[in-house]
Amino acid sequence: MSAAFTALVLILDDAQGNLKAVPPMLEGKGKVVYAGSLDDARGALDGQTPHIALVACAAGPAEAEGRLADLGLTPGWMIAGATSSQAGDPEFLRGAMQARFNDILTIPPEAGALHEAFDNGLRHIQGPEGAKGKVVALYSGKGGTGVSTLAVNLALALNHQGGLRVGVLDLDLQCGVVASLMNLQPTQTLGKLGDVPVDDANALRDELLSRITNHESGVRVIASPPILHDGLNITAEMVGRIIKILRDRFDLLLVDTPKWVGDRLVAALDESDQILLVTEPLIPSLAKARESLRLFSRFEYPQEKVALVFNRVSKESELQPEEAAQALSRPAYFAVPEEHARLIEAANRGIPPTTDPAAKGPFAKAVAGLAEKMRADLGFGAPKPQPKKRGLLSFGRKAS
Ligand SMILES: Nc1ncnc2c1ncn2[C@@H]1O[C@H](COP(=O)(O)OP(=O)(O)OP(=O)(O)O)[C@@H](O)[C@H]1O
Ligand SMILES: [Mg+2]
């Protein structure tokens, strides 16, 4: 049996000492590190990444985010400590969201509100208890087909449709672009995770959970290492374990995979409930898709595990998806249209078209349709209408 998860919690205070009373109030909630300055925090953390950080934001959320950046930290769950006047100021709330805070707590905090904020953070870090989420890998044997673009946009669309905790795992360890497509600059990634002994289940779990980055939408990202060789020692066995750990933390985990066939890819595909085989209605792409299908049948994956998704479909295409699917002797699961300029702009800005829940345009609409179909087929049921966005999760939580 694995040991209970112990969260590492950073309390980063300001000169006023608004958070001084917090550590004793959090007894039993995890390993709490209190720091009045960046130097204190560096010394106390000793290179570890906190799972949760409560940061005093009297000088504004951007300044607080800057302090975390100086420490090289993007904790899995960030709580902004706000004075009561700040907590009621829409400008502050907007700033806190932009600075990627997940929650706001009025400071100095009252015990009930503090516990609620921490329990909420813990639930998000650990995921639904005992829930076995679904894993969907997106793959293409041909590069540049739109696998990463679809992974990111699908994650956002599924998240907007509500009721699911959605994660994206970027397993393209050498050429990962998920973080960049979402305008994230994570400091904690899969890099050097391979240094953790693969058979130390608790160490691997705790390390992995400290490497999850929040997107402002609520989608959580496990990013590939920015330094190429930092991902090299992640073995196939570890990939399998990483996915198993994350499966317990998300309702739905989307895995962006590299095109290279290797044992890490096979481990990821083996561990997935569904594979979206992404292709284009173009002869070279179809040839690669055919090879992939042959490979999957050699792995004895059931036919229903593999869904054929056509991307970059256009009316002008010589080949249309139905015809192309016939050539592969498989039904087309979904077709996503080409929307050239929109996707270029999205990639350059790090704002995927589906970032906006009301996104219009053929690409975003199709991805929302694909997300709905996947939900139904994976047994998640229809989208749940989202409550009106409350900004951060607990805006309005009162200190007393
Ligand atoms: N439906 C679409 N319409 C227009 N452009 C698209 C579409 N889907 C993807 N693209 C563009 O295609 C290019 C490749 O996309 P992406 O990086 O997602 O592909 P990939 O399969 O992950 O590639 P890689 O092999 O490098 O991992 C990007 O410039 C992206 O903006
Ligand atoms: Mg890619």
CSV table of C-alpha atoms and ligand atoms in Angstrom, one decimal:
chain,number,residue,atom,x,y,z
A,1,MET,CA,0.0,0.0,0.0
A,2,SER,CA,1.3,3.5,-0.8
A,3,ALA,CA,1.9,5.9,2.1
A,4,ALA,CA,-0.5,8.8,2.5
A,5,PHE,CA,0.3,11.8,0.4
A,6,THR,CA,2.0,14.6,2.3
A,7,ALA,CA,1.7,18.0,0.7
A,8,LEU,CA,4.6,20.4,0.8
A,9,VAL,CA,3.1,23.8,1.6
A,10,LEU,CA,4.9,27.1,1.2
A,11,ILE,CA,3.7,30.2,3.1
A,12,LEU,CA,5.4,33.2,1.5
A,13,ASP,CA,4.8,36.2,3.7
A,14,ASP,CA,5.2,39.9,3.2
A,15,ALA,CA,6.9,42.6,5.4
A,16,GLN,CA,3.6,43.1,7.4
A,17,GLY,CA,3.7,39.4,8.5
A,18,ASN,CA,0.1,38.9,7.6
A,19,LEU,CA,0.6,35.2,7.4
A,20,LYS,CA,2.7,34.7,10.5
A,21,ALA,CA,-0.2,32.9,12.3
A,22,VAL,CA,-0.8,30.4,9.5
A,23,PRO,CA,1.7,27.6,10.2
A,24,PRO,CA,0.2,26.4,13.5
A,25,MET,CA,-3.2,26.7,11.9
A,26,LEU,CA,-2.2,24.2,9.3
A,27,GLU,CA,-0.9,21.5,11.6
A,28,GLY,CA,-1.6,18.1,10.2
A,29,LYS,CA,-2.3,19.5,6.7
A,30,GLY,CA,1.2,18.7,5.3
A,31,LYS,CA,4.8,19.8,5.6
A,32,VAL,CA,4.5,23.5,6.1
A,33,VAL,CA,7.4,25.9,5.2
A,34,TYR,CA,7.0,29.5,6.4
A,35,ALA,CA,9.2,32.1,4.8
A,36,GLY,CA,9.3,35.8,5.4
A,37,SER,CA,11.7,36.5,2.5
A,38,LEU,CA,12.9,34.9,-0.7
A,39,ASP,CA,16.2,33.9,1.0
A,40,ASP,CA,14.3,32.1,3.8
A,41,ALA,CA,12.2,30.3,1.2
A,42,ARG,CA,15.2,29.2,-0.8
A,43,GLY,CA,16.9,27.9,2.3
A,44,ALA,CA,13.9,26.1,3.7
A,45,LEU,CA,12.7,24.5,0.4
A,46,ASP,CA,16.2,23.4,-0.5
A,47,GLY,CA,15.4,22.8,-4.1
A,48,GLN,CA,12.0,21.1,-3.5
A,49,THR,CA,8.8,22.4,-5.2
A,50,PRO,CA,5.8,23.0,-3.0
A,51,HIS,CA,2.5,21.4,-4.0
A,52,ILE,CA,0.6,24.4,-2.6
A,53,ALA,CA,1.8,28.0,-2.0
A,54,LEU,CA,0.0,30.7,-0.1
A,55,VAL,CA,1.6,34.0,-1.0
A,56,ALA,CA,0.8,37.4,0.6
A,57,CYS,CA,-0.2,39.7,-2.2
A,58,ALA,CA,-0.4,43.1,-0.4
A,59,ALA,CA,1.8,44.6,-3.2
A,60,GLY,CA,-0.4,43.0,-5.9
A,61,PRO,CA,-0.6,39.6,-7.6
A,62,ALA,CA,1.9,40.4,-10.3
A,63,GLU,CA,4.5,41.2,-7.7
A,64,ALA,CA,3.7,38.0,-5.8
A,65,GLU,CA,3.9,36.0,-9.0
A,66,GLY,CA,7.3,37.7,-9.6
A,67,ARG,CA,8.5,36.5,-6.2
A,68,LEU,CA,7.6,32.9,-7.1
A,69,ALA,CA,9.3,33.3,-10.4
A,70,ASP,CA,12.5,34.5,-8.7
A,71,LEU,CA,12.4,31.3,-6.7
A,72,GLY,CA,11.9,29.4,-9.9
A,73,LEU,CA,8.6,28.0,-8.7
A,74,THR,CA,5.3,27.2,-10.3
A,75,PRO,CA,3.5,25.3,-7.5
A,76,GLY,CA,0.6,23.0,-8.3
A,77,TRP,CA,-1.9,25.2,-6.5
A,78,MET,CA,-1.4,28.9,-5.7
A,79,ILE,CA,-3.5,30.8,-3.2
A,80,ALA,CA,-3.3,34.6,-3.2
A,81,GLY,CA,-3.4,36.2,0.2
A,82,ALA,CA,-5.4,39.4,-0.3
A,83,THR,CA,-6.3,42.2,2.1
A,84,SER,CA,-10.1,42.6,2.5
A,85,SER,CA,-10.2,45.6,0.2
A,86,GLN,CA,-8.1,43.8,-2.4
A,87,ALA,CA,-10.4,40.8,-2.3
A,88,GLY,CA,-13.4,42.9,-3.3
A,89,ASP,CA,-11.5,44.7,-6.1
A,90,PRO,CA,-12.3,43.3,-9.6
A,91,GLU,CA,-9.0,44.6,-10.9
A,92,PHE,CA,-7.1,42.6,-8.2
A,93,LEU,CA,-9.2,39.5,-9.1
A,94,ARG,CA,-8.4,39.9,-12.7
A,95,GLY,CA,-4.7,40.3,-11.9
A,96,ALA,CA,-4.7,37.3,-9.7
A,97,MET,CA,-6.2,35.2,-12.4
A,98,GLN,CA,-3.6,36.5,-14.9
A,99,ALA,CA,-0.9,35.7,-12.4
A,100,ARG,CA,-2.2,32.1,-12.4
A,101,PHE,CA,-3.5,32.1,-8.8
A,102,ASN,CA,-6.1,29.4,-8.3
A,103,ASP,CA,-7.7,30.8,-5.2
A,104,ILE,CA,-7.9,33.9,-3.0
A,105,LEU,CA,-7.9,34.1,0.7
A,106,THR,CA,-8.5,37.2,2.8
A,107,ILE,CA,-5.6,37.9,5.1
A,108,PRO,CA,-4.9,37.7,7.9
A,109,PRO,CA,-6.9,34.5,7.5
A,110,GLU,CA,-9.6,33.1,9.7
A,111,ALA,CA,-9.0,29.3,10.5
A,112,GLY,CA,-12.2,28.1,8.7
A,113,ALA,CA,-11.5,29.9,5.5
A,114,LEU,CA,-7.9,28.9,5.6
A,115,HIS,CA,-8.7,25.2,6.0
A,116,GLU,CA,-11.3,25.3,3.3
A,117,ALA,CA,-8.8,26.9,0.9
A,118,PHE,CA,-6.2,24.3,1.7
A,119,ASP,CA,-8.5,21.3,1.5
A,120,ASN,CA,-9.7,22.6,-1.8
A,121,GLY,CA,-6.1,22.8,-3.0
A,122,LEU,CA,-5.3,19.3,-1.7
A,123,ARG,CA,-8.3,17.9,-3.5
A,124,HIS,CA,-7.1,19.4,-6.7
A,125,ILE,CA,-3.5,18.2,-6.2
A,126,GLN,CA,-4.5,14.7,-5.3
A,127,GLY,CA,-7.5,14.3,-7.6
A,128,PRO,CA,-10.7,12.6,-6.9
A,129,GLU,CA,-10.2,9.9,-4.4
A,130,GLY,CA,-10.1,6.4,-5.8
A,131,ALA,CA,-11.3,7.7,-9.2
A,132,LYS,CA,-9.9,5.9,-12.1
A,133,GLY,CA,-9.8,8.4,-14.9
A,134,LYS,CA,-9.7,7.8,-18.6
A,135,VAL,CA,-6.5,8.2,-20.7
A,136,VAL,CA,-6.7,9.2,-24.3
A,137,ALA,CA,-3.5,9.3,-26.4
A,138,LEU,CA,-3.3,11.4,-29.5
A,139,TYR,CA,-0.9,10.0,-32.1
A,140,SER,CA,0.2,10.4,-35.7
A,141,GLY,CA,3.0,8.4,-37.4
A,142,LYS,CA,3.6,11.5,-39.6
A,143,GLY,CA,4.9,14.7,-38.1
A,144,GLY,CA,3.1,18.1,-38.2
A,145,THR,CA,-0.4,16.5,-38.5
A,146,GLY,CA,-1.8,18.6,-35.7
A,147,VAL,CA,-1.5,16.1,-32.8
A,148,SER,CA,-0.3,18.7,-30.2
A,149,THR,CA,-2.8,21.4,-31.5
A,150,LEU,CA,-5.6,19.0,-31.1
A,151,ALA,CA,-4.5,17.7,-27.7
A,152,VAL,CA,-4.4,21.3,-26.3
A,153,ASN,CA,-7.7,22.4,-27.9
A,154,LEU,CA,-9.5,19.3,-27.0
A,155,ALA,CA,-8.4,19.6,-23.4
A,156,LEU,CA,-9.7,23.2,-23.2
A,157,ALA,CA,-13.0,22.2,-24.9
A,158,LEU,CA,-13.5,19.3,-22.5
A,159,ASN,CA,-12.8,21.5,-19.6
A,160,HIS,CA,-15.2,24.2,-20.6
A,161,GLN,CA,-17.9,21.6,-21.1
A,162,GLY,CA,-17.7,21.1,-17.3
A,163,GLY,CA,-17.7,18.4,-14.8
A,164,LEU,CA,-14.3,16.9,-15.7
A,165,ARG,CA,-10.8,17.5,-14.3
A,166,VAL,CA,-8.7,17.5,-17.4
A,167,GLY,CA,-4.9,17.1,-17.7
A,168,VAL,CA,-2.5,17.1,-20.6
A,169,LEU,CA,0.6,15.1,-20.5
A,170,ASP,CA,3.3,16.2,-23.0
A,171,LEU,CA,5.2,13.0,-23.7
A,172,ASP,CA,6.9,14.5,-26.7
A,173,LEU,CA,10.0,14.6,-24.5
A,174,GLN,CA,12.3,16.0,-27.2
A,175,CYS,CA,10.0,18.3,-29.1
A,176,GLY,CA,7.2,19.1,-26.7
A,177,VAL,CA,5.2,22.2,-27.5
A,178,VAL,CA,2.1,21.9,-25.2
A,179,ALA,CA,3.3,24.5,-22.7
A,180,SER,CA,4.2,26.9,-25.5
A,181,LEU,CA,0.8,26.5,-27.2
A,182,MET,CA,-0.8,27.4,-23.9
A,183,ASN,CA,1.5,30.3,-23.2
A,184,LEU,CA,2.9,28.6,-20.1
A,185,GLN,CA,6.5,28.8,-18.9
A,186,PRO,CA,6.6,26.0,-16.4
A,187,THR,CA,9.6,25.7,-14.2
A,188,GLN,CA,8.7,22.2,-13.1
A,189,THR,CA,8.4,19.7,-16.0
A,190,LEU,CA,9.0,16.1,-16.6
A,191,GLY,CA,12.7,17.0,-16.8
A,192,LYS,CA,15.0,14.9,-14.6
A,193,LEU,CA,12.0,12.8,-13.4
A,194,GLY,CA,14.0,9.9,-14.7
A,195,ASP,CA,16.4,10.5,-11.7
A,196,VAL,CA,13.7,9.3,-9.3
A,197,PRO,CA,14.0,5.5,-8.7
A,198,VAL,CA,11.2,4.0,-10.7
A,199,ASP,CA,10.3,1.5,-8.1
A,200,ASP,CA,9.9,4.1,-5.3
A,201,ALA,CA,6.2,4.6,-5.9
A,202,ASN,CA,5.7,7.3,-3.3
A,203,ALA,CA,8.7,9.3,-4.3
A,204,LEU,CA,7.6,9.2,-8.0
A,205,ARG,CA,4.1,10.2,-7.1
A,206,ASP,CA,5.1,13.1,-4.9
A,207,GLU,CA,7.7,14.3,-7.5
A,208,LEU,CA,5.2,14.1,-10.3
A,209,LEU,CA,2.5,15.9,-8.4
A,210,SER,CA,4.9,18.8,-7.9
A,211,ARG,CA,5.4,19.1,-11.6
A,212,ILE,CA,1.9,19.9,-12.6
A,213,THR,CA,1.3,23.4,-14.0
A,214,ASN,CA,-2.0,25.2,-14.0
A,215,HIS,CA,-3.5,26.8,-17.1
A,216,GLU,CA,-5.8,29.7,-16.2
A,217,SER,CA,-8.7,27.7,-17.7
A,218,GLY,CA,-8.3,25.0,-15.0
A,219,VAL,CA,-6.7,22.5,-17.4
A,220,ARG,CA,-3.5,21.1,-15.8
A,221,VAL,CA,-0.4,20.5,-17.8
A,222,ILE,CA,2.5,18.1,-17.2
A,223,ALA,CA,5.0,19.7,-19.6
A,224,SER,CA,7.9,18.1,-21.4
A,225,PRO,CA,11.4,19.3,-20.4
A,226,PRO,CA,12.7,22.5,-22.0
A,227,ILE,CA,16.2,21.0,-22.0
A,228,LEU,CA,16.3,18.1,-24.4
A,229,HIS,CA,18.6,15.7,-22.5
A,230,ASP,CA,16.6,16.1,-19.3
A,231,GLY,CA,14.0,13.8,-20.6
A,232,LEU,CA,16.3,11.1,-21.9
A,233,ASN,CA,16.4,8.9,-18.8
A,234,ILE,CA,12.6,8.6,-18.5
A,235,THR,CA,12.1,4.9,-19.3
A,236,ALA,CA,9.1,3.1,-20.8
A,237,GLU,CA,8.5,1.6,-17.4
A,238,MET,CA,8.4,5.1,-15.9
A,239,VAL,CA,6.0,6.3,-18.6
A,240,GLY,CA,3.6,3.6,-17.7
A,241,ARG,CA,3.8,4.5,-14.0
A,242,ILE,CA,3.5,8.2,-14.7
A,243,ILE,CA,0.3,7.6,-16.6
A,244,LYS,CA,-1.1,5.3,-13.9
A,245,ILE,CA,-0.4,8.0,-11.2
A,246,LEU,CA,-2.1,10.7,-13.3
A,247,ARG,CA,-5.0,8.5,-14.2
A,248,ASP,CA,-5.9,8.6,-10.5
A,249,ARG,CA,-5.6,12.4,-10.4
A,250,PHE,CA,-7.7,13.4,-13.5
A,251,ASP,CA,-11.0,12.3,-14.9
A,252,LEU,CA,-9.5,12.6,-18.3
A,253,LEU,CA,-5.9,12.7,-19.2
A,254,LEU,CA,-4.9,13.6,-22.8
A,255,VAL,CA,-1.5,12.4,-23.8
A,256,ASP,CA,0.4,14.2,-26.6
A,257,THR,CA,2.8,11.6,-28.1
A,258,PRO,CA,5.8,11.9,-30.4
A,259,LYS,CA,5.7,10.3,-33.8
A,260,TRP,CA,8.8,8.1,-33.2
A,261,VAL,CA,7.9,4.6,-32.5
A,262,GLY,CA,9.8,3.5,-29.4
A,263,ASP,CA,9.2,1.7,-26.2
A,264,ARG,CA,8.1,4.9,-24.4
A,265,LEU,CA,5.4,5.5,-27.0
A,266,VAL,CA,4.3,1.9,-26.8
A,267,ALA,CA,4.1,2.1,-23.0
A,268,ALA,CA,1.9,5.2,-23.3
A,269,LEU,CA,-0.4,3.6,-26.0
A,270,ASP,CA,-0.7,0.4,-24.0
A,271,GLU,CA,-1.8,2.4,-20.9
A,272,SER,CA,-4.4,4.4,-22.9
A,273,ASP,CA,-8.1,3.6,-23.1
A,274,GLN,CA,-8.4,5.3,-26.4
A,275,ILE,CA,-6.1,6.4,-29.2
A,276,LEU,CA,-7.0,9.2,-31.5
A,277,LEU,CA,-5.0,8.4,-34.6
A,278,VAL,CA,-4.7,11.8,-36.2
A,279,THR,CA,-4.3,11.9,-39.9
A,280,GLU,CA,-5.0,14.2,-42.9
A,281,PRO,CA,-6.8,13.4,-46.1
A,282,LEU,CA,-3.5,13.3,-47.9
A,283,ILE,CA,-1.8,10.3,-49.4
A,284,PRO,CA,1.4,10.5,-47.4
A,285,SER,CA,-0.5,10.9,-44.1
A,286,LEU,CA,-2.8,8.1,-45.0
A,287,ALA,CA,0.2,5.8,-45.8
A,288,LYS,CA,1.5,6.6,-42.3
A,289,ALA,CA,-1.9,6.0,-40.7
A,290,ARG,CA,-2.1,2.6,-42.5
A,291,GLU,CA,1.3,1.7,-41.0
A,292,SER,CA,0.1,2.8,-37.5
A,293,LEU,CA,-3.1,0.7,-37.8
A,294,ARG,CA,-1.0,-2.3,-38.8
A,295,LEU,CA,1.2,-1.7,-35.7
A,296,PHE,CA,-1.8,-1.4,-33.4
A,297,SER,CA,-3.3,-4.6,-34.7
A,298,ARG,CA,0.1,-6.3,-34.1
A,299,PHE,CA,-0.2,-5.0,-30.5
A,300,GLU,CA,-3.6,-6.6,-30.5
A,301,TYR,CA,-5.4,-3.4,-29.6
A,302,PRO,CA,-9.2,-3.9,-30.0
A,303,GLN,CA,-10.5,-1.9,-33.0
A,304,GLU,CA,-12.7,0.2,-30.8
A,305,LYS,CA,-9.6,1.5,-29.0
A,306,VAL,CA,-8.4,3.4,-32.1
A,307,ALA,CA,-10.4,6.3,-33.5
A,308,LEU,CA,-9.5,7.9,-36.8
A,309,VAL,CA,-9.5,11.7,-36.6
A,310,PHE,CA,-9.0,13.7,-39.8
A,311,ASN,CA,-7.4,17.0,-39.3
A,312,ARG,CA,-7.0,19.9,-41.7
A,313,VAL,CA,-9.9,18.9,-43.8
A,314,SER,CA,-11.0,21.4,-46.4
A,315,LYS,CA,-13.7,21.4,-49.1
A,316,GLU,CA,-10.9,21.9,-51.6
A,317,SER,CA,-9.1,18.7,-50.6
A,318,GLU,CA,-8.9,16.2,-53.4
A,319,LEU,CA,-9.7,13.5,-50.9
A,320,GLN,CA,-12.5,13.8,-48.4
A,321,PRO,CA,-12.5,12.0,-45.0
A,322,GLU,CA,-15.1,9.4,-46.0
A,323,GLU,CA,-13.1,8.3,-49.0
A,324,ALA,CA,-9.9,8.4,-47.1
A,325,ALA,CA,-11.4,6.4,-44.3
A,326,GLN,CA,-12.6,3.8,-46.8
A,327,ALA,CA,-9.1,3.5,-48.1
A,328,LEU,CA,-8.0,2.6,-44.5
A,329,SER,CA,-11.0,0.3,-44.0
A,330,ARG,CA,-11.9,2.2,-40.9
A,331,PRO,CA,-14.8,4.6,-40.2
A,332,ALA,CA,-13.8,8.3,-39.7
A,333,TYR,CA,-14.4,9.1,-36.1
A,334,PHE,CA,-14.3,12.9,-36.6
A,335,ALA,CA,-13.2,15.5,-39.1
A,336,VAL,CA,-11.6,18.8,-38.0
A,337,PRO,CA,-11.4,21.5,-40.6
A,338,GLU,CA,-8.4,23.5,-41.7
A,339,GLU,CA,-8.3,27.0,-40.4
A,340,HIS,CA,-4.9,28.2,-41.3
A,341,ALA,CA,-4.6,31.8,-40.2
A,342,ARG,CA,-6.5,31.3,-37.0
A,343,LEU,CA,-4.1,28.4,-35.9
A,344,ILE,CA,-1.0,30.3,-36.8
A,345,GLU,CA,-2.2,33.3,-34.7
A,346,ALA,CA,-3.1,30.9,-31.9
A,347,ALA,CA,0.3,29.3,-31.9
A,348,ASN,CA,2.2,32.6,-31.9
A,349,ARG,CA,0.1,34.0,-29.1
A,350,GLY,CA,-0.2,30.9,-27.0
A,351,ILE,CA,-3.9,31.3,-27.0
A,352,PRO,CA,-5.6,28.2,-28.5
A,353,PRO,CA,-8.9,28.9,-30.3
A,354,THR,CA,-10.8,26.9,-27.8
A,355,THR,CA,-9.5,29.0,-24.9
A,356,ASP,CA,-12.7,31.0,-25.2
A,357,PRO,CA,-15.6,28.9,-24.2
A,358,ALA,CA,-17.8,30.7,-26.7
A,359,ALA,CA,-15.1,30.3,-29.4
A,360,LYS,CA,-16.5,30.6,-32.9
A,361,GLY,CA,-14.9,29.5,-36.2
A,362,PRO,CA,-14.9,26.1,-37.8
A,363,PHE,CA,-11.9,24.7,-36.0
A,364,ALA,CA,-13.1,25.5,-32.5
A,365,LYS,CA,-16.7,24.4,-33.3
A,366,ALA,CA,-15.4,21.0,-34.6
A,367,VAL,CA,-13.1,20.5,-31.6
A,368,ALA,CA,-16.1,21.2,-29.3
A,369,GLY,CA,-18.1,18.6,-31.2
A,370,LEU,CA,-15.2,16.1,-31.0
A,371,ALA,CA,-15.0,16.7,-27.2
A,372,GLU,CA,-18.8,16.0,-26.9
A,373,LYS,CA,-18.5,12.8,-28.8
A,374,MET,CA,-15.5,11.6,-26.8
A,375,ARG,CA,-17.3,12.4,-23.5
A,376,ALA,CA,-20.3,10.2,-24.6
A,377,ASP,CA,-18.1,7.4,-25.8
A,378,LEU,CA,-15.9,7.4,-22.7
A,379,GLY,CA,-19.0,7.2,-20.5
A,380,PHE,CA,-18.8,10.8,-19.1
A,381,GLY,CA,-22.3,11.8,-20.3
A,382,ALA,CA,-23.4,15.1,-21.8
A,383,PRO,CA,-21.6,18.4,-21.1
A,384,LYS,CA,-22.6,20.0,-17.8
A,385,PRO,CA,-23.6,23.6,-18.2
A,386,GLN,CA,-20.9,25.6,-16.5
A,387,PRO,CA,-21.9,27.9,-13.7
A,388,LYS,CA,-21.2,31.5,-14.6
A,389,LYS,CA,-17.5,31.9,-14.3
A,390,ARG,CA,-16.7,33.0,-10.8
A,391,GLY,CA,-13.2,33.9,-11.6
A,392,LEU,CA,-11.0,32.1,-9.2
A,393,LEU,CA,-12.5,29.2,-7.4
A,394,SER,CA,-13.5,30.9,-4.3
A,395,PHE,CA,-13.7,34.6,-5.0
A,396,GLY,CA,-16.0,36.1,-2.5
A,397,ARG,CA,-15.0,33.7,0.2
A,398,LYS,CA,-15.3,35.7,3.4
A,399,ALA,CA,-12.6,35.8,6.0
A,400,SER,CA,-15.2,35.8,8.7
B,1,LIG,N1,-6.9,22.2,-38.3
B,1,LIG,C1,-5.9,23.0,-38.6
B,1,LIG,N2,-5.9,24.0,-39.4
B,1,LIG,C2,-4.8,24.7,-39.7
B,1,LIG,N3,-3.6,24.5,-39.2
B,1,LIG,C3,-3.5,23.5,-38.3
B,1,LIG,C4,-4.6,22.7,-38.0
B,1,LIG,N4,-4.1,21.7,-37.1
B,1,LIG,C5,-2.8,22.0,-36.9
B,1,LIG,N5,-2.4,23.0,-37.7
B,1,LIG,C6,-1.1,23.6,-37.8
B,1,LIG,O1,-0.2,22.5,-38.2
B,1,LIG,C7,1.1,22.7,-37.6
B,1,LIG,C8,1.5,21.5,-36.9
B,1,LIG,O2,0.7,21.3,-35.8
B,1,LIG,P1,1.2,20.5,-34.5
B,1,LIG,O3,2.4,21.0,-34.0
B,1,LIG,O4,0.0,20.4,-33.6
B,1,LIG,O5,1.4,19.0,-35.2
B,1,LIG,P2,2.0,17.7,-34.5
B,1,LIG,O6,1.4,16.6,-35.2
B,1,LIG,O7,2.0,17.8,-33.0
B,1,LIG,O8,3.6,17.9,-35.0
B,1,LIG,P3,4.9,17.2,-34.4
B,1,LIG,O9,5.1,16.1,-35.3
B,1,LIG,O10,5.9,18.3,-34.6
B,1,LIG,O11,4.6,16.8,-33.0
B,1,LIG,C9,1.0,23.9,-36.7
B,1,LIG,O12,1.5,25.0,-37.4
B,1,LIG,C10,-0.5,24.1,-36.4
B,1,LIG,O13,-0.9,25.4,-36.2
B,2,MG,MG,3.4,17.6,-31.6
